[in-house]
């Protein structure tokens, strides 16, 4: 587990991080989202020791993080750093060696990653000859080649097509399944919502929301419900007459409504069950998307 506690960082008079605290749990994928300039990259650089914090701490599994710990992290910066005129496999082996691996171990790890990431046939090609999407895959392989104990990835899905996203996701999930904490930033909220176990939302240098994906959705859910009736006489028009309820959408046996309380919503369900010649197909509270939560906590 990576624990970020009370991190503050300023550039001159401008405070870019203000008491930032969150955890990246072992074996879980944590999405780190925020607008440009929100503080995501600065936070990641402090975790990796590339920048120092003015105050606050970063710890790993309950102990202050050390330089040797960080050397075992996998880091993918937003600014790509591979050598454009060097063959892909050659530089992955080189990077593995820099992390203390033997040539044989580095080569085995690199070949396995290139195969999984769909780059095996391009292993001998110079990086600059690859498409931008394939360069991104190579950059991800570079972050993983030394079999890191934790991953910190800045925009790893940028430039990837949907199929490539699935490939990369499978690789990252495998690392998380082995117990590694995985933190990645992304502007693609739909991808974060689908892939992450936990989410941290940052804005203006402060954490605005954090928690499990489903926990955040439940926490920010309003009193909006949907009722779907089936049957020859299915008609949800009667919901308009229920006390404490405002219908916002009505279509035959389907009704979406806002309720003043949980009791008012449950009264609608009870009334639906009593309706003759109809059955309740579904009744549920509408939970917001991550994009909706993001807009709510940032404004």
PDB file of N, CA and C in Angstrom, residues 145-204:
ATOM      1  N   UNK A 145       9.013  -3.868 -17.242  1.00  0.00           N
ATOM      2  CA  UNK A 145       9.994  -4.894 -17.586  1.00  0.00           C
ATOM      3  C   UNK A 145      10.752  -5.412 -16.372  1.00  0.00           C
ATOM      4  N   UNK A 146      10.993  -4.584 -15.368  1.00  0.00           N
ATOM      5  CA  UNK A 146      11.766  -5.014 -14.204  1.00  0.00           C
ATOM      6  C   UNK A 146      10.891  -5.631 -13.107  1.00  0.00           C
ATOM      7  N   UNK A 147       9.633  -5.951 -13.468  1.00  0.00           N
ATOM      8  CA  UNK A 147       8.695  -6.612 -12.553  1.00  0.00           C
ATOM      9  C   UNK A 147       8.546  -5.821 -11.245  1.00  0.00           C
ATOM     10  N   UNK A 148       8.010  -4.607 -11.357  1.00  0.00           N
ATOM     11  CA  UNK A 148       7.959  -3.677 -10.218  1.00  0.00           C
ATOM     12  C   UNK A 148       7.009  -4.127  -9.123  1.00  0.00           C
ATOM     13  N   UNK A 149       7.234  -3.561  -7.930  1.00  0.00           N
ATOM     14  CA  UNK A 149       6.380  -3.874  -6.779  1.00  0.00           C
ATOM     15  C   UNK A 149       5.181  -2.946  -6.714  1.00  0.00           C
ATOM     16  N   UNK A 150       5.201  -1.862  -7.495  1.00  0.00           N
ATOM     17  CA  UNK A 150       4.093  -0.901  -7.549  1.00  0.00           C
ATOM     18  C   UNK A 150       4.174  -0.174  -8.884  1.00  0.00           C
ATOM     19  N   UNK A 151       3.027   0.315  -9.347  1.00  0.00           N
ATOM     20  CA  UNK A 151       2.979   1.015 -10.628  1.00  0.00           C
ATOM     21  C   UNK A 151       2.388   2.404 -10.446  1.00  0.00           C
ATOM     22  N   UNK A 152       3.052   3.393 -11.034  1.00  0.00           N
ATOM     23  CA  UNK A 152       2.556   4.763 -11.061  1.00  0.00           C
ATOM     24  C   UNK A 152       2.625   5.207 -12.519  1.00  0.00           C
ATOM     25  N   UNK A 153       1.466   5.369 -13.143  1.00  0.00           N
ATOM     26  CA  UNK A 153       1.387   5.569 -14.589  1.00  0.00           C
ATOM     27  C   UNK A 153       0.617   6.854 -14.896  1.00  0.00           C
ATOM     28  N   UNK A 154       1.246   7.741 -15.646  1.00  0.00           N
ATOM     29  CA  UNK A 154       0.631   9.022 -15.993  1.00  0.00           C
ATOM     30  C   UNK A 154       0.064   8.923 -17.411  1.00  0.00           C
ATOM     31  N   UNK A 155      -1.252   8.901 -17.508  1.00  0.00           N
ATOM     32  CA  UNK A 155      -1.964   8.804 -18.793  1.00  0.00           C
ATOM     33  C   UNK A 155      -1.536   7.587 -19.629  1.00  0.00           C
ATOM     34  N   UNK A 156      -1.623   6.376 -19.071  1.00  0.00           N
ATOM     35  CA  UNK A 156      -1.166   5.192 -19.819  1.00  0.00           C
ATOM     36  C   UNK A 156      -2.040   4.826 -21.008  1.00  0.00           C
ATOM     37  N   UNK A 157      -3.289   5.292 -21.034  1.00  0.00           N
ATOM     38  CA  UNK A 157      -4.198   4.910 -22.118  1.00  0.00           C
ATOM     39  C   UNK A 157      -4.285   5.958 -23.221  1.00  0.00           C
ATOM     40  N   UNK A 158      -3.503   7.022 -23.097  1.00  0.00           N
ATOM     41  CA  UNK A 158      -3.534   8.077 -24.097  1.00  0.00           C
ATOM     42  C   UNK A 158      -3.081   7.544 -25.452  1.00  0.00           C
ATOM     43  N   UNK A 159      -3.899   7.783 -26.484  1.00  0.00           N
ATOM     44  CA  UNK A 159      -3.540   7.379 -27.839  1.00  0.00           C
ATOM     45  C   UNK A 159      -3.810   5.937 -28.177  1.00  0.00           C
ATOM     46  N   UNK A 160      -4.380   5.173 -27.257  1.00  0.00           N
ATOM     47  CA  UNK A 160      -4.658   3.762 -27.521  1.00  0.00           C
ATOM     48  C   UNK A 160      -6.066   3.580 -28.070  1.00  0.00           C
ATOM     49  N   UNK A 161      -6.208   2.696 -29.062  1.00  0.00           N
ATOM     50  CA  UNK A 161      -7.538   2.378 -29.563  1.00  0.00           C
ATOM     51  C   UNK A 161      -8.218   1.427 -28.581  1.00  0.00           C
ATOM     52  N   UNK A 162      -9.533   1.217 -28.717  1.00  0.00           N
ATOM     53  CA  UNK A 162     -10.258   0.393 -27.739  1.00  0.00           C
ATOM     54  C   UNK A 162      -9.685  -1.001 -27.541  1.00  0.00           C
ATOM     55  N   UNK A 163      -9.209  -1.638 -28.618  1.00  0.00           N
ATOM     56  CA  UNK A 163      -8.643  -2.972 -28.469  1.00  0.00           C
ATOM     57  C   UNK A 163      -7.343  -2.925 -27.683  1.00  0.00           C
ATOM     58  N   UNK A 164      -6.524  -1.905 -27.947  1.00  0.00           N
ATOM     59  CA  UNK A 164      -5.263  -1.763 -27.218  1.00  0.00           C
ATOM     60  C   UNK A 164      -5.520  -1.484 -25.737  1.00  0.00           C
ATOM     61  N   UNK A 165      -6.575  -0.709 -25.445  1.00  0.00           N
ATOM     62  CA  UNK A 165      -6.939  -0.449 -24.045  1.00  0.00           C
ATOM     63  C   UNK A 165      -7.207  -1.766 -23.328  1.00  0.00           C
ATOM     64  N   UNK A 166      -7.930  -2.669 -23.981  1.00  0.00           N
ATOM     65  CA  UNK A 166      -8.247  -3.958 -23.368  1.00  0.00           C
ATOM     66  C   UNK A 166      -6.982  -4.770 -23.117  1.00  0.00           C
ATOM     67  N   UNK A 167      -6.050  -4.734 -24.064  1.00  0.00           N
ATOM     68  CA  UNK A 167      -4.795  -5.476 -23.921  1.00  0.00           C
ATOM     69  C   UNK A 167      -4.007  -4.947 -22.730  1.00  0.00           C
ATOM     70  N   UNK A 168      -3.846  -3.627 -22.685  1.00  0.00           N
ATOM     71  CA  UNK A 168      -3.086  -3.004 -21.596  1.00  0.00           C
ATOM     72  C   UNK A 168      -3.776  -3.247 -20.265  1.00  0.00           C
ATOM     73  N   UNK A 169      -5.094  -3.145 -20.239  1.00  0.00           N
ATOM     74  CA  UNK A 169      -5.847  -3.395 -19.017  1.00  0.00           C
ATOM     75  C   UNK A 169      -5.553  -4.783 -18.473  1.00  0.00           C
ATOM     76  N   UNK A 170      -5.542  -5.786 -19.356  1.00  0.00           N
ATOM     77  CA  UNK A 170      -5.282  -7.153 -18.913  1.00  0.00           C
ATOM     78  C   UNK A 170      -3.928  -7.287 -18.243  1.00  0.00           C
ATOM     79  N   UNK A 171      -2.924  -6.620 -18.804  1.00  0.00           N
ATOM     80  CA  UNK A 171      -1.580  -6.669 -18.224  1.00  0.00           C
ATOM     81  C   UNK A 171      -1.568  -5.997 -16.851  1.00  0.00           C
ATOM     82  N   UNK A 172      -2.184  -4.820 -16.750  1.00  0.00           N
ATOM     83  CA  UNK A 172      -2.193  -4.096 -15.479  1.00  0.00           C
ATOM     84  C   UNK A 172      -2.985  -4.849 -14.412  1.00  0.00           C
ATOM     85  N   UNK A 173      -4.084  -5.459 -14.803  1.00  0.00           N
ATOM     86  CA  UNK A 173      -4.881  -6.215 -13.845  1.00  0.00           C
ATOM     87  C   UNK A 173      -4.100  -7.401 -13.297  1.00  0.00           C
ATOM     88  N   UNK A 174      -3.265  -8.003 -14.143  1.00  0.00           N
ATOM     89  CA  UNK A 174      -2.430  -9.106 -13.677  1.00  0.00           C
ATOM     90  C   UNK A 174      -1.471  -8.637 -12.585  1.00  0.00           C
ATOM     91  N   UNK A 175      -0.881  -7.457 -12.773  1.00  0.00           N
ATOM     92  CA  UNK A 175       0.025  -6.936 -11.751  1.00  0.00           C
ATOM     93  C   UNK A 175      -0.727  -6.642 -10.464  1.00  0.00           C
ATOM     94  N   UNK A 176      -1.906  -6.061 -10.584  1.00  0.00           N
ATOM     95  CA  UNK A 176      -2.701  -5.790  -9.382  1.00  0.00           C
ATOM     96  C   UNK A 176      -3.083  -7.096  -8.693  1.00  0.00           C
ATOM     97  N   UNK A 177      -3.418  -8.111  -9.479  1.00  0.00           N
ATOM     98  CA  UNK A 177      -3.820  -9.399  -8.906  1.00  0.00           C
ATOM     99  C   UNK A 177      -2.679 -10.057  -8.127  1.00  0.00           C
ATOM    100  N   UNK A 178      -1.447  -9.712  -8.461  1.00  0.00           N
ATOM    101  CA  UNK A 178      -0.296 -10.233  -7.739  1.00  0.00           C
ATOM    102  C   UNK A 178      -0.014  -9.454  -6.458  1.00  0.00           C
ATOM    103  N   UNK A 179      -0.835  -8.435  -6.183  1.00  0.00           N
ATOM    104  CA  UNK A 179      -0.708  -7.682  -4.947  1.00  0.00           C
ATOM    105  C   UNK A 179      -0.095  -6.315  -5.074  1.00  0.00           C
ATOM    106  N   UNK A 180       0.237  -5.895  -6.308  1.00  0.00           N
ATOM    107  CA  UNK A 180       0.868  -4.591  -6.490  1.00  0.00           C
ATOM    108  C   UNK A 180      -0.167  -3.472  -6.438  1.00  0.00           C
ATOM    109  N   UNK A 181       0.131  -2.372  -5.762  1.00  0.00           N
ATOM    110  CA  UNK A 181      -0.732  -1.188  -5.868  1.00  0.00           C
ATOM    111  C   UNK A 181      -0.511  -0.523  -7.223  1.00  0.00           C
ATOM    112  N   UNK A 182      -1.596  -0.146  -7.891  1.00  0.00           N
ATOM    113  CA  UNK A 182      -1.511   0.458  -9.222  1.00  0.00           C
ATOM    114  C   UNK A 182      -2.238   1.799  -9.191  1.00  0.00           C
ATOM    115  N   UNK A 183      -1.502   2.877  -9.478  1.00  0.00           N
ATOM    116  CA  UNK A 183      -2.082   4.221  -9.559  1.00  0.00           C
ATOM    117  C   UNK A 183      -1.888   4.730 -10.976  1.00  0.00           C
ATOM    118  N   UNK A 184      -2.970   5.163 -11.606  1.00  0.00           N
ATOM    119  CA  UNK A 184      -2.813   5.770 -12.928  1.00  0.00           C
ATOM    120  C   UNK A 184      -3.748   6.956 -13.083  1.00  0.00           C
ATOM    121  N   UNK A 185      -3.251   7.957 -13.785  1.00  0.00           N
ATOM    122  CA  UNK A 185      -4.068   9.128 -14.086  1.00  0.00           C
ATOM    123  C   UNK A 185      -4.652   8.974 -15.479  1.00  0.00           C
ATOM    124  N   UNK A 186      -5.777   9.631 -15.703  1.00  0.00           N
ATOM    125  CA  UNK A 186      -6.389   9.604 -17.027  1.00  0.00           C
ATOM    126  C   UNK A 186      -7.428  10.705 -17.128  1.00  0.00           C
ATOM    127  N   UNK A 187      -7.521  11.285 -18.339  1.00  0.00           N
ATOM    128  CA  UNK A 187      -8.598  12.224 -18.625  1.00  0.00           C
ATOM    129  C   UNK A 187      -9.843  11.490 -19.128  1.00  0.00           C
ATOM    130  N   UNK A 188      -9.691  10.206 -19.422  1.00  0.00           N
ATOM    131  CA  UNK A 188     -10.787   9.433 -20.014  1.00  0.00           C
ATOM    132  C   UNK A 188     -11.619   8.821 -18.891  1.00  0.00           C
ATOM    133  N   UNK A 189     -12.613   9.579 -18.431  1.00  0.00           N
ATOM    134  CA  UNK A 189     -13.366   9.172 -17.252  1.00  0.00           C
ATOM    135  C   UNK A 189     -14.135   7.874 -17.473  1.00  0.00           C
ATOM    136  N   UNK A 190     -14.557   7.619 -18.718  1.00  0.00           N
ATOM    137  CA  UNK A 190     -15.272   6.378 -18.974  1.00  0.00           C
ATOM    138  C   UNK A 190     -14.364   5.173 -18.772  1.00  0.00           C
ATOM    139  N   UNK A 191     -13.098   5.303 -19.134  1.00  0.00           N
ATOM    140  CA  UNK A 191     -12.141   4.209 -18.923  1.00  0.00           C
ATOM    141  C   UNK A 191     -11.881   4.022 -17.434  1.00  0.00           C
ATOM    142  N   UNK A 192     -11.673   5.119 -16.712  1.00  0.00           N
ATOM    143  CA  UNK A 192     -11.435   5.036 -15.272  1.00  0.00           C
ATOM    144  C   UNK A 192     -12.614   4.361 -14.569  1.00  0.00           C
ATOM    145  N   UNK A 193     -13.813   4.758 -14.945  1.00  0.00           N
ATOM    146  CA  UNK A 193     -15.007   4.201 -14.302  1.00  0.00           C
ATOM    147  C   UNK A 193     -15.110   2.704 -14.539  1.00  0.00           C
ATOM    148  N   UNK A 194     -14.717   2.261 -15.715  1.00  0.00           N
ATOM    149  CA  UNK A 194     -14.835   0.840 -16.058  1.00  0.00           C
ATOM    150  C   UNK A 194     -13.714   0.010 -15.457  1.00  0.00           C
ATOM    151  N   UNK A 195     -12.522   0.593 -15.312  1.00  0.00           N
ATOM    152  CA  UNK A 195     -11.363  -0.207 -14.964  1.00  0.00           C
ATOM    153  C   UNK A 195     -10.998  -0.189 -13.491  1.00  0.00           C
ATOM    154  N   UNK A 196     -11.298   0.901 -12.783  1.00  0.00           N
ATOM    155  CA  UNK A 196     -10.719   1.111 -11.461  1.00  0.00           C
ATOM    156  C   UNK A 196     -11.521   0.489 -10.338  1.00  0.00           C
ATOM    157  N   UNK A 197     -10.792   0.065  -9.310  1.00  0.00           N
ATOM    158  CA  UNK A 197     -11.427  -0.335  -8.053  1.00  0.00           C
ATOM    159  C   UNK A 197     -11.709   0.901  -7.204  1.00  0.00           C
ATOM    160  N   UNK A 198     -10.752   1.837  -7.205  1.00  0.00           N
ATOM    161  CA  UNK A 198     -10.858   3.047  -6.389  1.00  0.00           C
ATOM    162  C   UNK A 198     -10.592   4.277  -7.263  1.00  0.00           C
ATOM    163  N   UNK A 199     -11.117   5.415  -6.818  1.00  0.00           N
ATOM    164  CA  UNK A 199     -10.978   6.657  -7.579  1.00  0.00           C
ATOM    165  C   UNK A 199     -10.611   7.785  -6.626  1.00  0.00           C
ATOM    166  N   UNK A 200      -9.670   8.625  -7.066  1.00  0.00           N
ATOM    167  CA  UNK A 200      -9.319   9.852  -6.347  1.00  0.00           C
ATOM    168  C   UNK A 200      -9.524  11.009  -7.319  1.00  0.00           C
ATOM    169  N   UNK A 201     -10.319  11.991  -6.925  1.00  0.00           N
ATOM    170  CA  UNK A 201     -10.573  13.177  -7.747  1.00  0.00           C
ATOM    171  C   UNK A 201      -9.851  14.355  -7.118  1.00  0.00           C
ATOM    172  N   UNK A 202      -8.998  15.026  -7.903  1.00  0.00           N
ATOM    173  CA  UNK A 202      -8.246  16.168  -7.406  1.00  0.00           C
ATOM    174  C   UNK A 202      -8.607  17.402  -8.221  1.00  0.00           C
ATOM    175  N   UNK A 203      -8.689  18.531  -7.564  1.00  0.00           N
ATOM    176  CA  UNK A 203      -8.995  19.785  -8.243  1.00  0.00           C
ATOM    177  C   UNK A 203      -8.380  20.946  -7.476  1.00  0.00           C
ATOM    178  N   UNK A 204      -7.674  21.815  -8.171  1.00  0.00           N
ATOM    179  CA  UNK A 204      -7.047  22.945  -7.512  1.00  0.00           C
ATOM    180  C   UNK A 204      -6.060  22.551  -6.442  1.00  0.00           C
TER     181      UNK A 204
END
